[in-house]
Tab-separated table of N, CA and C in Angstrom:
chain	number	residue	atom	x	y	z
C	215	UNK	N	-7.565	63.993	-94.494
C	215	UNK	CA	-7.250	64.456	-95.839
C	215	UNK	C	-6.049	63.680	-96.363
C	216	UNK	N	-6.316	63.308	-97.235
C	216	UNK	CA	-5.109	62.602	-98.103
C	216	UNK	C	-3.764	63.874	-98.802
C	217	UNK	N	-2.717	63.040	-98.125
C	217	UNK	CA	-1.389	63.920	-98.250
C	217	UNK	C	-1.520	63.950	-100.301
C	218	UNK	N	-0.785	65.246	-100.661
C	218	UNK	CA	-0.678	65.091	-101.898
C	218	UNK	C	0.934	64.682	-102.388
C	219	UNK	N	1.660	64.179	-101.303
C	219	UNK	CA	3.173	63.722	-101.128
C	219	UNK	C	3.649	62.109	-100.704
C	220	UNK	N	2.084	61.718	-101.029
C	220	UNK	CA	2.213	60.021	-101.306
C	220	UNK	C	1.423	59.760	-102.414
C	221	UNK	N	2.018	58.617	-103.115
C	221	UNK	CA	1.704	57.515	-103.777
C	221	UNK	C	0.897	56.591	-103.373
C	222	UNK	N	0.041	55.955	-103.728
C	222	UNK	CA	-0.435	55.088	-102.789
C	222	UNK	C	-0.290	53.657	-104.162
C	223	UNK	N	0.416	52.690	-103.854
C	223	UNK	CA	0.451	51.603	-104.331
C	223	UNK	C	-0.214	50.382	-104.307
C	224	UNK	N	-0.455	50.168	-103.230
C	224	UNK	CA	-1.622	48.818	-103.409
C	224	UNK	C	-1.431	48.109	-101.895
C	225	UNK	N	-1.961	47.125	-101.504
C	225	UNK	CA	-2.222	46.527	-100.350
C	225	UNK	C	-0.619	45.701	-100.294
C	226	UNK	N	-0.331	45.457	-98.879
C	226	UNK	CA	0.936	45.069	-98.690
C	226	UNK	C	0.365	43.529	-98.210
C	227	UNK	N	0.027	43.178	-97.533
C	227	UNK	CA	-0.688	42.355	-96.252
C	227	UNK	C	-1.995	42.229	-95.939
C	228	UNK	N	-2.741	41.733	-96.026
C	228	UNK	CA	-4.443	41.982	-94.931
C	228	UNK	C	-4.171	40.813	-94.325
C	229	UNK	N	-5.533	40.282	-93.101
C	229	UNK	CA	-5.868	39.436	-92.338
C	229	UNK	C	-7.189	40.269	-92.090
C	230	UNK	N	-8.241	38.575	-92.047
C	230	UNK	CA	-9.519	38.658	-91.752
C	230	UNK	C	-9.981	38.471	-90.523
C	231	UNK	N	-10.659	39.160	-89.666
C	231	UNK	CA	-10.974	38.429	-88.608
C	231	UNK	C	-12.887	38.342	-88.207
C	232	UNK	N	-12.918	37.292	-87.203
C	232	UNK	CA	-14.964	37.088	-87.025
C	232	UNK	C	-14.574	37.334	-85.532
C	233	UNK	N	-15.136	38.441	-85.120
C	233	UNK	CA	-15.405	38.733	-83.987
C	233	UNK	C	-13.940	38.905	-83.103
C	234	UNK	N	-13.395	39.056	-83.770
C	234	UNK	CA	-11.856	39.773	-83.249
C	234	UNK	C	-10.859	38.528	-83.224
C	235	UNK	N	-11.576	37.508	-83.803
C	235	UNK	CA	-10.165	36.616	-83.419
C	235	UNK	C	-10.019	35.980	-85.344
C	236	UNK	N	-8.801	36.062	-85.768
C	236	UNK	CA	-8.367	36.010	-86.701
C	236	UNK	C	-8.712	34.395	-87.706
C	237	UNK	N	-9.788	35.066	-89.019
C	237	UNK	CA	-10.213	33.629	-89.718
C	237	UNK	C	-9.021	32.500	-90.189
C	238	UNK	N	-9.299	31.129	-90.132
C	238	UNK	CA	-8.418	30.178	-90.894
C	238	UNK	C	-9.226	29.855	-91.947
C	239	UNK	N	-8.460	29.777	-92.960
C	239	UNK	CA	-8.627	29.134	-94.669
C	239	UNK	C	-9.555	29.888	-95.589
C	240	UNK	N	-8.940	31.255	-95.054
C	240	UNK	CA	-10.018	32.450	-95.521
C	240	UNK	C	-9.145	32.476	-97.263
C	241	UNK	N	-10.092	32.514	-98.235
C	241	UNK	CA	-9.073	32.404	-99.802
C	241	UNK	C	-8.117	33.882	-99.685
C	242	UNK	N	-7.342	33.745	-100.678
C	242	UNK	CA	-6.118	34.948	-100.785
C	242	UNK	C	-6.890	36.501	-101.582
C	243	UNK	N	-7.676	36.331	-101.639
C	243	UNK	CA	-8.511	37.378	-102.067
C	243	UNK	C	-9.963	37.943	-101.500
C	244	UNK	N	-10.040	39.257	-101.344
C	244	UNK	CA	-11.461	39.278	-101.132
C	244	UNK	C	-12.573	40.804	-101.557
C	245	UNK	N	-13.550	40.784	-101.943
C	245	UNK	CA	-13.948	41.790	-102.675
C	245	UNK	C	-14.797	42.328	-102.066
C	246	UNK	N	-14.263	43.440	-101.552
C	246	UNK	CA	-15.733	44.335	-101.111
C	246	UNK	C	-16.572	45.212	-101.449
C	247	UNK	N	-17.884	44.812	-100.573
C	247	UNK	CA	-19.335	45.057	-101.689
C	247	UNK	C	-19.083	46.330	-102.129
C	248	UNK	N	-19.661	46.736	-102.745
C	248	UNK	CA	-20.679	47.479	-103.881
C	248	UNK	C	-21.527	48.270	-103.160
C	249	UNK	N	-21.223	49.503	-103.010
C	249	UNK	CA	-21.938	50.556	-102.286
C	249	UNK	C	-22.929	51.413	-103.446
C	250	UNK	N	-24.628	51.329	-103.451
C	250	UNK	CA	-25.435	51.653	-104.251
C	250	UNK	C	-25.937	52.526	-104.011
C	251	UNK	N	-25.903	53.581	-104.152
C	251	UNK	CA	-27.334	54.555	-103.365
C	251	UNK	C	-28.879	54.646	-104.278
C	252	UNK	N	-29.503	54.716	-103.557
C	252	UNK	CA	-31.373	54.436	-104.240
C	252	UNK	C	-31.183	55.679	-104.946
C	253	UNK	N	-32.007	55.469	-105.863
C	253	UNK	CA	-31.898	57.048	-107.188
C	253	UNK	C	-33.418	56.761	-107.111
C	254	UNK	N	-33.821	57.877	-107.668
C	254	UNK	CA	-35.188	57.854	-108.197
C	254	UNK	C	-34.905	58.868	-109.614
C	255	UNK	N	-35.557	58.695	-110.897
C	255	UNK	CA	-35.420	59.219	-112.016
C	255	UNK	C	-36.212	60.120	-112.184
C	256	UNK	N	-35.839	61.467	-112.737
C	256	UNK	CA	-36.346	62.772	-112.561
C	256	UNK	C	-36.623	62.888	-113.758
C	257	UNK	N	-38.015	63.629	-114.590
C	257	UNK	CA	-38.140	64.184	-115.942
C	257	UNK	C	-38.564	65.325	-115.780
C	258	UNK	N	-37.820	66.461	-114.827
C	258	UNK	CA	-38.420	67.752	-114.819
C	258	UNK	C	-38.481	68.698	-115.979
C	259	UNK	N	-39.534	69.449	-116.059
C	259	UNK	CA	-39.790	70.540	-117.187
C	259	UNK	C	-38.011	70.913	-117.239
C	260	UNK	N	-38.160	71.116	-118.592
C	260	UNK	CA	-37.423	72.383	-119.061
C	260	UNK	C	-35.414	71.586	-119.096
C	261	UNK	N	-35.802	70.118	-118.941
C	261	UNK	CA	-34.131	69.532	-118.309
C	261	UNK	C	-33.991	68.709	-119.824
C	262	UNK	N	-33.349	68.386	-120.430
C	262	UNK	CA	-33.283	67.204	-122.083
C	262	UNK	C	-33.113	65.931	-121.425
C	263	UNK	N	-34.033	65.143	-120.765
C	263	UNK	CA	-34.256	64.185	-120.561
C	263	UNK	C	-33.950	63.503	-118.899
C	264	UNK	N	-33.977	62.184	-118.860
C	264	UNK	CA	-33.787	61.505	-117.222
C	264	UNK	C	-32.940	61.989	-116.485
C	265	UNK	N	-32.756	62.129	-115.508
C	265	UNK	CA	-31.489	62.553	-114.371
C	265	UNK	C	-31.857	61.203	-113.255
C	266	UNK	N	-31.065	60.666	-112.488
C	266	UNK	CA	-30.784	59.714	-111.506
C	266	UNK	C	-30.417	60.559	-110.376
C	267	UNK	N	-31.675	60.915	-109.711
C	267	UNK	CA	-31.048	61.597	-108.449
C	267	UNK	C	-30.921	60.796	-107.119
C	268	UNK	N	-29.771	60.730	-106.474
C	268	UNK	CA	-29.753	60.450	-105.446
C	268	UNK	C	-30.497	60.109	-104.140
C	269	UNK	N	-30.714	59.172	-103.205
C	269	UNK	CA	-31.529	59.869	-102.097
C	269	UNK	C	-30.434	59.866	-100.979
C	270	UNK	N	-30.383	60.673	-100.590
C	270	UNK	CA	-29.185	61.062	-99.951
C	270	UNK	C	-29.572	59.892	-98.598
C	271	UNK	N	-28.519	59.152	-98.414
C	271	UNK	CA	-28.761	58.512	-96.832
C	271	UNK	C	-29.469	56.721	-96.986
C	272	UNK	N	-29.667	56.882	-98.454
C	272	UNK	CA	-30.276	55.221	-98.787
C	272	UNK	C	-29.799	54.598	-99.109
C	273	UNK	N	-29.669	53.191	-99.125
C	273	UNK	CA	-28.594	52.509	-100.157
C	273	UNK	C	-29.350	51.242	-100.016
C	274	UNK	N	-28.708	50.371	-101.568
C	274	UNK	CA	-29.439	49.042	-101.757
C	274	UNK	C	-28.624	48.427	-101.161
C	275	UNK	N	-29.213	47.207	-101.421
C	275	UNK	CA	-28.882	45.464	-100.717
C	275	UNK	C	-27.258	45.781	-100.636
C	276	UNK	N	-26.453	45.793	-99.598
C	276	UNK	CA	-24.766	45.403	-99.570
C	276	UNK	C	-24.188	44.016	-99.381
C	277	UNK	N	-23.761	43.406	-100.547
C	277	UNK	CA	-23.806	41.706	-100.010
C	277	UNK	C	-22.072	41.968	-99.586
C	278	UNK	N	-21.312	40.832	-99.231
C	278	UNK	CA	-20.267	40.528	-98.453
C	278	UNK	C	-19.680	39.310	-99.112
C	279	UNK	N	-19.548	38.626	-100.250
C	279	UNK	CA	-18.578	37.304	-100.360
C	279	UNK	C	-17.802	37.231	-100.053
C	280	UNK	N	-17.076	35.822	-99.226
C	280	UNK	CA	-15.709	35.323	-98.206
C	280	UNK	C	-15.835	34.471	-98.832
C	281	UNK	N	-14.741	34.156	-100.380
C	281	UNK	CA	-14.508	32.470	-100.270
C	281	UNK	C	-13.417	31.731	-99.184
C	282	UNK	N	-13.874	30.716	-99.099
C	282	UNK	CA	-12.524	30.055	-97.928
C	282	UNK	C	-12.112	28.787	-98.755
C	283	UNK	N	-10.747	28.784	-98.387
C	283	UNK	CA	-9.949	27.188	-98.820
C	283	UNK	C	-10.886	25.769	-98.798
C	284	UNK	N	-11.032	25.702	-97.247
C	284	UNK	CA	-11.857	24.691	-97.096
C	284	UNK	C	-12.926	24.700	-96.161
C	285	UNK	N	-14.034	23.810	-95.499
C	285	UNK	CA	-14.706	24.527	-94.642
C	285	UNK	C	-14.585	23.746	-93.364
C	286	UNK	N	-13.790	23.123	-93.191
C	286	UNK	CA	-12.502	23.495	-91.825
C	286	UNK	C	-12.329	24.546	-91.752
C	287	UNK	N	-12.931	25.394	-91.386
C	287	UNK	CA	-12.409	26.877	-91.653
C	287	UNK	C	-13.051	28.324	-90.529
C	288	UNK	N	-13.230	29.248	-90.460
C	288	UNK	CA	-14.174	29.998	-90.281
C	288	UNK	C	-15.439	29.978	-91.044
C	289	UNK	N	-15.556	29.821	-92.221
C	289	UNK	CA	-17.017	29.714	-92.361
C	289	UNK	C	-18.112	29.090	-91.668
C	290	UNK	N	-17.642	28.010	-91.064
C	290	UNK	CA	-18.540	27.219	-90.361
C	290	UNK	C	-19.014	27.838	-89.466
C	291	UNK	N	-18.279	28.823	-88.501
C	291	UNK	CA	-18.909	29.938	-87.591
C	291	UNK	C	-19.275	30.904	-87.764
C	292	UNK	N	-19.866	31.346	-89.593
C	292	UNK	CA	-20.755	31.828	-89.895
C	292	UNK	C	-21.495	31.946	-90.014
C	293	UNK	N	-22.226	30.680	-89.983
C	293	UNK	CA	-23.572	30.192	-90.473
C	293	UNK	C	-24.794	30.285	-89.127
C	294	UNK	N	-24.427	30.805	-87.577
C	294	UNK	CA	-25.613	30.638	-87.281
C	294	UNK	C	-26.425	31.519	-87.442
C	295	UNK	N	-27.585	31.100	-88.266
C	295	UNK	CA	-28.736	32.333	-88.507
C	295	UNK	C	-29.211	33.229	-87.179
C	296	UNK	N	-28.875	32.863	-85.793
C	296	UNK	CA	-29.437	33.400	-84.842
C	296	UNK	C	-28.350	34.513	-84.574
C	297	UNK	N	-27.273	34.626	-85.295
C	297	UNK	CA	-25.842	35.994	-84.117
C	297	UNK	C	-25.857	36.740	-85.794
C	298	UNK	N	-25.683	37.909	-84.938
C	298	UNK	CA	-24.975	38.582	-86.247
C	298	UNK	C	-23.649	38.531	-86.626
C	299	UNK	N	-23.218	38.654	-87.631
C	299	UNK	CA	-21.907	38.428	-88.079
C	299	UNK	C	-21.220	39.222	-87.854
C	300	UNK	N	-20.159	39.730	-87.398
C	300	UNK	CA	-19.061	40.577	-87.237
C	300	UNK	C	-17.880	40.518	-88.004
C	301	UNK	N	-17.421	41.148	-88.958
C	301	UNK	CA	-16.466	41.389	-90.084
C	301	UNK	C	-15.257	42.242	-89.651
C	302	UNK	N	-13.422	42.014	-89.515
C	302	UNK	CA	-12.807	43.154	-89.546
C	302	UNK	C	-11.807	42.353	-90.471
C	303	UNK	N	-11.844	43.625	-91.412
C	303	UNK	CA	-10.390	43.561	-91.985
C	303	UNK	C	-9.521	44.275	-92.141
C	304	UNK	N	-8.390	43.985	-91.762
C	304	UNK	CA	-7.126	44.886	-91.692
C	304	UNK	C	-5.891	44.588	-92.645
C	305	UNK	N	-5.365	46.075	-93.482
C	305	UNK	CA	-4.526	45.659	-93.917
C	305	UNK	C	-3.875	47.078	-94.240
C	306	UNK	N	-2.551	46.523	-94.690
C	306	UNK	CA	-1.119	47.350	-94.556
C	306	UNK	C	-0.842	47.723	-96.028
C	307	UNK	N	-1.456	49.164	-96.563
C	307	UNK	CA	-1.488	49.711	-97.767
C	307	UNK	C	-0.044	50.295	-97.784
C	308	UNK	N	0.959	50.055	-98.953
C	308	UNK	CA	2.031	50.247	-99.313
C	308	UNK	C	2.013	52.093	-99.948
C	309	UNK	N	2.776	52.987	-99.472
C	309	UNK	CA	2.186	54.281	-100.264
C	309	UNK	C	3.908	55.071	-100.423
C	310	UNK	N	4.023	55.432	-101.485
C	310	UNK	CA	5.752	56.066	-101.802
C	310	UNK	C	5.410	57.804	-101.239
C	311	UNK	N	6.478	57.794	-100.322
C	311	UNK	CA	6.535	58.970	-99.911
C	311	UNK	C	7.353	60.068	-100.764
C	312	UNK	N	7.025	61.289	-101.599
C	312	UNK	CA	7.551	61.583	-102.800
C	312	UNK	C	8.819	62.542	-102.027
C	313	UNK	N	8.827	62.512	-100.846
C	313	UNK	CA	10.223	63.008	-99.652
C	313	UNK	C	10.844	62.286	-99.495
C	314	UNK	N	10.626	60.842	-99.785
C	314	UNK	CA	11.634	59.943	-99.551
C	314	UNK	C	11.036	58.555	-98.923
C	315	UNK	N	11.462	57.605	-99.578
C	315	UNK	CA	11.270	56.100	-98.726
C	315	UNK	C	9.439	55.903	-99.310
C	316	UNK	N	9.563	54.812	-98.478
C	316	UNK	CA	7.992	54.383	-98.533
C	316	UNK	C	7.272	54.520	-96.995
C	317	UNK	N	6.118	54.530	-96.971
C	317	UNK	CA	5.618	54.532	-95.381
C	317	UNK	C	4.229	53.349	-95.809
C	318	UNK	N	3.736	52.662	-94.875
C	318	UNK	CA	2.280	51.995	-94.666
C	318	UNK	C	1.143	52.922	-93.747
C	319	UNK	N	0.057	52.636	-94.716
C	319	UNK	CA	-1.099	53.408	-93.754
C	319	UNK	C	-1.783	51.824	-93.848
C	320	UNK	N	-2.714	52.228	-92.560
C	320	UNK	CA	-3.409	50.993	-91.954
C	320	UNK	C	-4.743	51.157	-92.751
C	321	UNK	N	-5.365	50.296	-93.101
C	321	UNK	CA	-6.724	50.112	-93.687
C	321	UNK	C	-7.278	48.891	-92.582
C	322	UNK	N	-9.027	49.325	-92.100
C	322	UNK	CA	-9.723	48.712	-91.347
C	322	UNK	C	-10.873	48.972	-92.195
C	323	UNK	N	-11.136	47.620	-92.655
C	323	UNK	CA	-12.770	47.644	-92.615
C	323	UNK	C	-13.804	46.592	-91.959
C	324	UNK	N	-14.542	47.486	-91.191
C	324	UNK	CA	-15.538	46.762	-90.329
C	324	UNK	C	-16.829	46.560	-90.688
C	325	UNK	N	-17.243	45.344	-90.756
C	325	UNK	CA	-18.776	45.215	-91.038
C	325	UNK	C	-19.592	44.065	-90.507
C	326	UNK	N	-20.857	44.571	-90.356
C	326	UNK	CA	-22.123	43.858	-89.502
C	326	UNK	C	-22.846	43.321	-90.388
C	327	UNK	N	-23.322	41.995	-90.208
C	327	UNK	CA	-24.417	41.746	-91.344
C	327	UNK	C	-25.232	40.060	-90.963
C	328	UNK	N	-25.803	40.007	-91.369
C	328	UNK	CA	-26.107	38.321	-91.392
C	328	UNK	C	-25.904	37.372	-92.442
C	329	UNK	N	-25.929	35.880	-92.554
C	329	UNK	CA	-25.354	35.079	-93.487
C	329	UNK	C	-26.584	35.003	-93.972
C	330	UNK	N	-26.551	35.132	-95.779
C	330	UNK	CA	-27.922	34.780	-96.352
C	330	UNK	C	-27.903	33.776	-97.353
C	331	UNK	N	-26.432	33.701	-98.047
C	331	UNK	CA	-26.445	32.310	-98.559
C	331	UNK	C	-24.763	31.931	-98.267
C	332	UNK	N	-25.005	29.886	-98.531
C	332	UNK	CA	-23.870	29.258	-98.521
C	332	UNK	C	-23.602	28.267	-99.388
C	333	UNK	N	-22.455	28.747	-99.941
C	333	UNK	CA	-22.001	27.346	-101.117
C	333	UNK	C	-20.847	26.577	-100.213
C	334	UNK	N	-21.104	25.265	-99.991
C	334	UNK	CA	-20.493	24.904	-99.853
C	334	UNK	C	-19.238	24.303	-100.755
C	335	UNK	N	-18.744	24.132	-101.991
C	335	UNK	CA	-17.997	24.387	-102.849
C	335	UNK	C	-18.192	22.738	-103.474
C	336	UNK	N	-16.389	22.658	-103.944
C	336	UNK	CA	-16.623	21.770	-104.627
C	336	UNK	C	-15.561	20.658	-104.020
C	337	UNK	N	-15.516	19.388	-104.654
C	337	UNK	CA	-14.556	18.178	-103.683
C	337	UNK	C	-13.893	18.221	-105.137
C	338	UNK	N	-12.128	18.533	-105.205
C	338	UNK	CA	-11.969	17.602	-105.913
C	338	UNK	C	-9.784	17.557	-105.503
C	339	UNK	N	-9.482	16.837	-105.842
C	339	UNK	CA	-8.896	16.200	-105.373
C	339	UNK	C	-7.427	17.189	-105.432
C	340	UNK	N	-6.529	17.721	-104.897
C	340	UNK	CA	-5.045	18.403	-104.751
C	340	UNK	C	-5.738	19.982	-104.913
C	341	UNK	N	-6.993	20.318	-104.762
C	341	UNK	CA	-7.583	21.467	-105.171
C	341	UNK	C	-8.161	22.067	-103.652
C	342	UNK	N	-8.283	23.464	-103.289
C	342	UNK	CA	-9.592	24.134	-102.645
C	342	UNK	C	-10.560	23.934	-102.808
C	343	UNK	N	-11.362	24.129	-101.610
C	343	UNK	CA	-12.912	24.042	-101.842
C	343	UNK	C	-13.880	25.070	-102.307
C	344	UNK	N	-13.076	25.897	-102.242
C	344	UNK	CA	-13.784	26.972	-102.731
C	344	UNK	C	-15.324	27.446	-101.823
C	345	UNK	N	-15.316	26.690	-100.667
C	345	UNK	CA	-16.732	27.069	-100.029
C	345	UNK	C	-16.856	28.690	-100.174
C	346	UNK	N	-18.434	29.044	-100.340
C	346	UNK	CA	-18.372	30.537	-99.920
C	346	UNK	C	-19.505	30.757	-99.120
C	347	UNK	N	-19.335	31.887	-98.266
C	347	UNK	CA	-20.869	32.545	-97.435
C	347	UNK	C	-20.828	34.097	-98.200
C	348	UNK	N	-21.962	33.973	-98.323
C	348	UNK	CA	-22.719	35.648	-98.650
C	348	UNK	C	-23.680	36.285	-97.607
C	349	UNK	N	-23.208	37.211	-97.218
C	349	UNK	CA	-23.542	38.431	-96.020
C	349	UNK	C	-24.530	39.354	-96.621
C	350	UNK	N	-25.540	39.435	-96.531
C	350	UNK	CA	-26.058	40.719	-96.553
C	350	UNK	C	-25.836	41.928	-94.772
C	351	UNK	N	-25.010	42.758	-95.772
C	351	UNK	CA	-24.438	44.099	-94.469
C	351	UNK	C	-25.598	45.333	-94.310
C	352	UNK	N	-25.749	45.284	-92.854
C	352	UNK	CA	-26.012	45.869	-92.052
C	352	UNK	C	-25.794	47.633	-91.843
C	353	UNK	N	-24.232	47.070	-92.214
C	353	UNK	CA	-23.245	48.215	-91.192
C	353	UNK	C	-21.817	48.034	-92.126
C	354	UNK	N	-20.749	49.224	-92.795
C	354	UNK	CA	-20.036	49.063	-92.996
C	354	UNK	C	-18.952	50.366	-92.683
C	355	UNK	N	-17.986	50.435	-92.696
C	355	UNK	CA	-16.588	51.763	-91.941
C	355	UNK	C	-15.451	51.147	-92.634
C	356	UNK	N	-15.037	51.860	-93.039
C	356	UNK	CA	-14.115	52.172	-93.567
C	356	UNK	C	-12.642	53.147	-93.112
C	357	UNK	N	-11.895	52.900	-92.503
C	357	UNK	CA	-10.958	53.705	-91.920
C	357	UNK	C	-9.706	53.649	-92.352
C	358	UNK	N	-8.925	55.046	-92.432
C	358	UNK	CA	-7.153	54.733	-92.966
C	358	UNK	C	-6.676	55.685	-91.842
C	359	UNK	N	-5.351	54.649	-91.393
C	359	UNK	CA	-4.477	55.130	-90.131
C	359	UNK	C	-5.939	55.774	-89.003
C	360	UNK	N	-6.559	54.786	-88.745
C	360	UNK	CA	-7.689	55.722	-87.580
C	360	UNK	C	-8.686	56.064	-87.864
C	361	UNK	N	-8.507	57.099	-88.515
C	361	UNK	CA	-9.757	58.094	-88.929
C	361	UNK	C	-10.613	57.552	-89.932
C	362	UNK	N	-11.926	57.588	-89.962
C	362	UNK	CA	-13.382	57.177	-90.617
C	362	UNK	C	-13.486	57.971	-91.453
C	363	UNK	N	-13.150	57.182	-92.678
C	363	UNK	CA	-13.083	57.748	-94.503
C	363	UNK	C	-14.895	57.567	-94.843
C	364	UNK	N	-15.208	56.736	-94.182
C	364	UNK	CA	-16.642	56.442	-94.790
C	364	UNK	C	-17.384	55.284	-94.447
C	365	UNK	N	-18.711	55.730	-93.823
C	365	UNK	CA	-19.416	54.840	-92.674
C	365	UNK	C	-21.105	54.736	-93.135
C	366	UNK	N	-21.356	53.688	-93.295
C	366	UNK	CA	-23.095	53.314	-93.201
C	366	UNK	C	-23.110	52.370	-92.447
C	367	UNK	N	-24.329	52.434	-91.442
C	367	UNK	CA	-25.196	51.842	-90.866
C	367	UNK	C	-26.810	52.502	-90.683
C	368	UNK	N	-26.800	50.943	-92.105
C	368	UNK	CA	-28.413	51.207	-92.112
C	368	UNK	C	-29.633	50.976	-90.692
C	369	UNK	N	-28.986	50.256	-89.759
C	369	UNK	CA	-30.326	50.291	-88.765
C	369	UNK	C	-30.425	51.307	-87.648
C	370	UNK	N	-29.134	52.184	-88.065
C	370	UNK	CA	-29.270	52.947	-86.848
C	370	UNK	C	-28.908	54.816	-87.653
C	371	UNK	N	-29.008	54.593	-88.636
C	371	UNK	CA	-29.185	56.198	-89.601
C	371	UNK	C	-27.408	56.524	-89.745
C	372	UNK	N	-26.296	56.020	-89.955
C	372	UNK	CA	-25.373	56.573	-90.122
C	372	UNK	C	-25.176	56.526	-91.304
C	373	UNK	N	-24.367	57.477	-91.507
C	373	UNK	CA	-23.767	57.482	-93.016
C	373	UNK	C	-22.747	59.021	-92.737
C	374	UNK	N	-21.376	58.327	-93.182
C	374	UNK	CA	-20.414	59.760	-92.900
C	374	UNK	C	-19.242	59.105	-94.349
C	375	UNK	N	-18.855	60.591	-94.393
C	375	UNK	CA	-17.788	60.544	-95.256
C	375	UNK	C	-17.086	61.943	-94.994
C	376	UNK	N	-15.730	61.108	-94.662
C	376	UNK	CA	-14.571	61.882	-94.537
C	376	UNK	C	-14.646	62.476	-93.003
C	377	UNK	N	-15.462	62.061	-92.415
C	377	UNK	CA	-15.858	62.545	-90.740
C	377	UNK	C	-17.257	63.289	-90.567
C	378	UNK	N	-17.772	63.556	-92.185
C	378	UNK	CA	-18.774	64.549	-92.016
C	378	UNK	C	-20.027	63.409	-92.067
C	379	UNK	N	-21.031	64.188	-91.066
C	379	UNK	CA	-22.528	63.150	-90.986
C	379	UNK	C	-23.508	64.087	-91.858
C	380	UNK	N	-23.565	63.012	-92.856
C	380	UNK	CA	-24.563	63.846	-94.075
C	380	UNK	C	-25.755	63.597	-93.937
C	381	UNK	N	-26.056	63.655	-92.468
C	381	UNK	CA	-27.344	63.258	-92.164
C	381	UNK	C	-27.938	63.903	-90.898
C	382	UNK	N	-26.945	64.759	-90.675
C	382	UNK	CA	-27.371	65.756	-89.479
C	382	UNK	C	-28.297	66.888	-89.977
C	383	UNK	N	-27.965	67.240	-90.702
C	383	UNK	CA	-29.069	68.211	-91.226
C	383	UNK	C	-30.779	67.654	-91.146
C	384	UNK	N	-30.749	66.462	-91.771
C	384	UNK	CA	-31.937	65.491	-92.445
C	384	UNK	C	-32.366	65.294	-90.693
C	385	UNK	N	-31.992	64.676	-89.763
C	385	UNK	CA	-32.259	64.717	-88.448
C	385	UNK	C	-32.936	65.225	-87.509
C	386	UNK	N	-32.176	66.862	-87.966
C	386	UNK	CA	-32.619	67.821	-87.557
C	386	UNK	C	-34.158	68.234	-87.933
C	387	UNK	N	-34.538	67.383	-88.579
C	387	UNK	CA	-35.708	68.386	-89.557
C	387	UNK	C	-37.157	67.313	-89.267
C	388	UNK	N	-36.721	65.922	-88.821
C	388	UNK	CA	-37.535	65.139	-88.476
C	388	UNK	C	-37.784	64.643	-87.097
């Protein structure tokens, strides 16, 4: 549960790592995917029009972009189509303690996926390359100071938020 006696300000620090050992010429930014869940559109009697309902436990395509500096880099040990990719990122969220001072909570996010496309970028001269790989994910977690804020993995039925498995019920029944 999130204290109601912090602030939370913004990221202090991250570092990327592929398979636990820490990427080089990973760019200074990075955006993570876009969590979709499948809807199907409802026109039941008696409602004033469409509703987008949920399917609890589904979700579309999760892609992954990593631009890197150059591709001297980790990207290059992204690309074999035969391993799966392994994603961690860690970083040191800045948060004002309204008792006093500031404190850091740890942010981890972990994710599984394979490489589905690669730009290799552009050449030009006192500049980055801008190479990028795009991941379609597997598997993604989300954790602050430890504890699992929010977890999918599509090949093996997870999906939790806040510790709770919103899929134990659904389990149970099949």
């Amino acid at each position: 549960m999130i204290s109601n006696n912090y602030i939370p300000e913004g990221v202090n620090e991250f570092n990327a790592y592929l398979d636990g050992t820490q990427m080089i010429g990973v760019a200074a930014d990075i955006d993570l995917p876009e969590i979709v869940m499948l809807v199907r559109s409802l026109e039941p009697a008696g409602v004033s029009g469409k509703i987008d309902s949920p399917t609890i436990g589904q979700f579309d395509s999760m892609e992954q972009s990593i631009k890197f500096n150059a591709l001297y880099s980790s990207a290059v040990d992204m690309l074999n189509p035969l391993e799966v990719v392994n994603l961690t990122f860690r970083a040191a969220q800045q948060v004002y303690d309204k008792t006093g001072g500031y404190v850091f909570k740890s942010l981890r996010v972990v994710e599984m996926g394979r490489v589905k496309k690669f730009k290799p970028g552009k050449l030009k001269k006192a500049e980055t390359m801008d190479a990028e790989v795009t991941m379609e994910l597997t598997a993604i977690k989300l954790e602050v100071d430890g504890v699992t804020v929010f977890e999918i993995d599509k090949l093996n039925g997870v999906y939790v938020v806040n510790g709770k498995d919103m899929l134990a019920d659904l389990r149970g029944m099949i």
